[in-house]
XYZ file of C-alpha atoms in Angstrom:
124
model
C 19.402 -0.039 1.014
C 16.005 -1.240 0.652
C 12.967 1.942 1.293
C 9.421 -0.122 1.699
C 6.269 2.530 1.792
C 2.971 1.358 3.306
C -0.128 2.249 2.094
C -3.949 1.719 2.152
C -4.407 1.375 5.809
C -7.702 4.222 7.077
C -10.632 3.428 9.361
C -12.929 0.474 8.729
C -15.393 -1.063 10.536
C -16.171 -4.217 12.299
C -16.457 -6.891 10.131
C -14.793 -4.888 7.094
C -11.552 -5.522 4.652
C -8.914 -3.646 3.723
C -6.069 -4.064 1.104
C -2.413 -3.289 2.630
C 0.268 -2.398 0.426
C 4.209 -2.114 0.515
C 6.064 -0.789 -2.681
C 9.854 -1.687 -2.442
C 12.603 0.703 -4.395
C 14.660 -1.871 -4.463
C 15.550 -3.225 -8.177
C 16.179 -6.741 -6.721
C 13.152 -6.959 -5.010
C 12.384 -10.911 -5.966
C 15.245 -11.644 -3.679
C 14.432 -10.766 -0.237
C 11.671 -12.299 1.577
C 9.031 -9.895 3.440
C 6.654 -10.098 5.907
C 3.683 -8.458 7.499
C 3.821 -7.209 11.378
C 1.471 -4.567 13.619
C 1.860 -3.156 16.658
C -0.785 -1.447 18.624
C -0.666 1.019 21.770
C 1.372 -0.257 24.512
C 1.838 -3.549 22.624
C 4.902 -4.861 21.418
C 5.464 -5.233 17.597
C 3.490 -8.856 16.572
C 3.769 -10.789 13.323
C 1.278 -10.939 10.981
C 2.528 -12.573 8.133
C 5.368 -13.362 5.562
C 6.206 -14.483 2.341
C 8.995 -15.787 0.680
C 11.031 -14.402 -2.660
C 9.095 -16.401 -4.909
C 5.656 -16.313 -3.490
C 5.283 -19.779 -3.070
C 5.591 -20.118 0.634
C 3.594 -18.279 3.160
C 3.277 -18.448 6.857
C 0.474 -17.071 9.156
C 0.212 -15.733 12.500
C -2.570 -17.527 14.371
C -4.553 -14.384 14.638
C -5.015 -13.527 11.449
C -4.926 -17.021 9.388
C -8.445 -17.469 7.660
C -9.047 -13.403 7.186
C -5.662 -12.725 6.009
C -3.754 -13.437 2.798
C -0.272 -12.063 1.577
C 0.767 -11.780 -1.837
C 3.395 -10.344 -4.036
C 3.975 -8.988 -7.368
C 7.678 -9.016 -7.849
C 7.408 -7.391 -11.379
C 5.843 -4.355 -9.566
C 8.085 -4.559 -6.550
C 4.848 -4.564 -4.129
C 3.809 -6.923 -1.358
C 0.247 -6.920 -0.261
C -2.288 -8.172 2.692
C -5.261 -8.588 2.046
C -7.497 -8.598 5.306
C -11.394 -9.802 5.935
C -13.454 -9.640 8.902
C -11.700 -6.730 10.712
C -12.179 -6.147 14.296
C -11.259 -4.310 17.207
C -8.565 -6.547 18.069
C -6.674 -6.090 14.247
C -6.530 -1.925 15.127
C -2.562 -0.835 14.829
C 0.191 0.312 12.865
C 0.725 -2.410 10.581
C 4.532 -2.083 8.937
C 5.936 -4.070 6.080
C 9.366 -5.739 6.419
C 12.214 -7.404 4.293
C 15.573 -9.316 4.267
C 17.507 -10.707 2.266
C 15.671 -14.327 0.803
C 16.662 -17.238 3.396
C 13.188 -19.297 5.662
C 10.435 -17.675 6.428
C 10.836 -15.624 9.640
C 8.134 -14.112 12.459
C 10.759 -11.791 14.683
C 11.045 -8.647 13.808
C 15.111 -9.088 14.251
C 15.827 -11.599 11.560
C 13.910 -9.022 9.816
C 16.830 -5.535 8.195
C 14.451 -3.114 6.354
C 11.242 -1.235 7.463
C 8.347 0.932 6.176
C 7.201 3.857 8.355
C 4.100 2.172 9.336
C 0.435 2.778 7.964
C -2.240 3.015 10.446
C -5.732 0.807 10.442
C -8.081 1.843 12.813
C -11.638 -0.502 13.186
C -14.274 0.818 14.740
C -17.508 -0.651 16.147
């Protein structure tokens, strides 16, 4: 059973970064592939981004490609997301996700292991 913990999400305003984190307890970490996805109010659950076991393949939702990267350091079992230019539109929950290493996914159902969610809030 993989647990993934979100941090570093808090309020930020327009035109601000933030650095998202998600520490995995899992000892095999290096072997599943993760990805980013939000969801705000009344909105279902979007993708963001992912990254494969290895680090060398990423994928991007449209949204977010130019202001976001995603990045892993499978020695300390984290994933991260860096993201620039913040605006109203990027306010949610923002959860990190995982499965098992296989292509690079954007539905959260070919997705088996969740973090509780971390909150970013951008204000004008």
């Amino acid at each position: 059973q993989v647990q993934l913990v979100e941090s570093g999400g808090g309020l930020v305003q327009t035109g601000g970064s933030l650095r998202l984190s998600c520490a995995a307890s899992e000892r095999t970490f290096s072997t599943y592939d993760m990805a980013w996805f939000r969801q705000a109010p009344g909105k279902e659950r979007e993708f963001v981004a992912a990254i494969n076991w290895s680090g060398s393949s990423t994928y991007y939702a449209d949204s977010v490609k130019g202001r976001g990267t995603i990045s892993r350091d499978n020695a300390k079992k984290t994933m991260y997301l860096q993201m620039n230019s913040l605006n109203a539109e990027d306010t949610a929950v923002y959860y990190c996700a995982a499965r098992r290493a296989y292509s690079l996914g954007s539905r959260p159902y070919e997705y088996d292991y969740w973090g509780q969610g971390t909150q970013v809030t951008v204000s004008s």
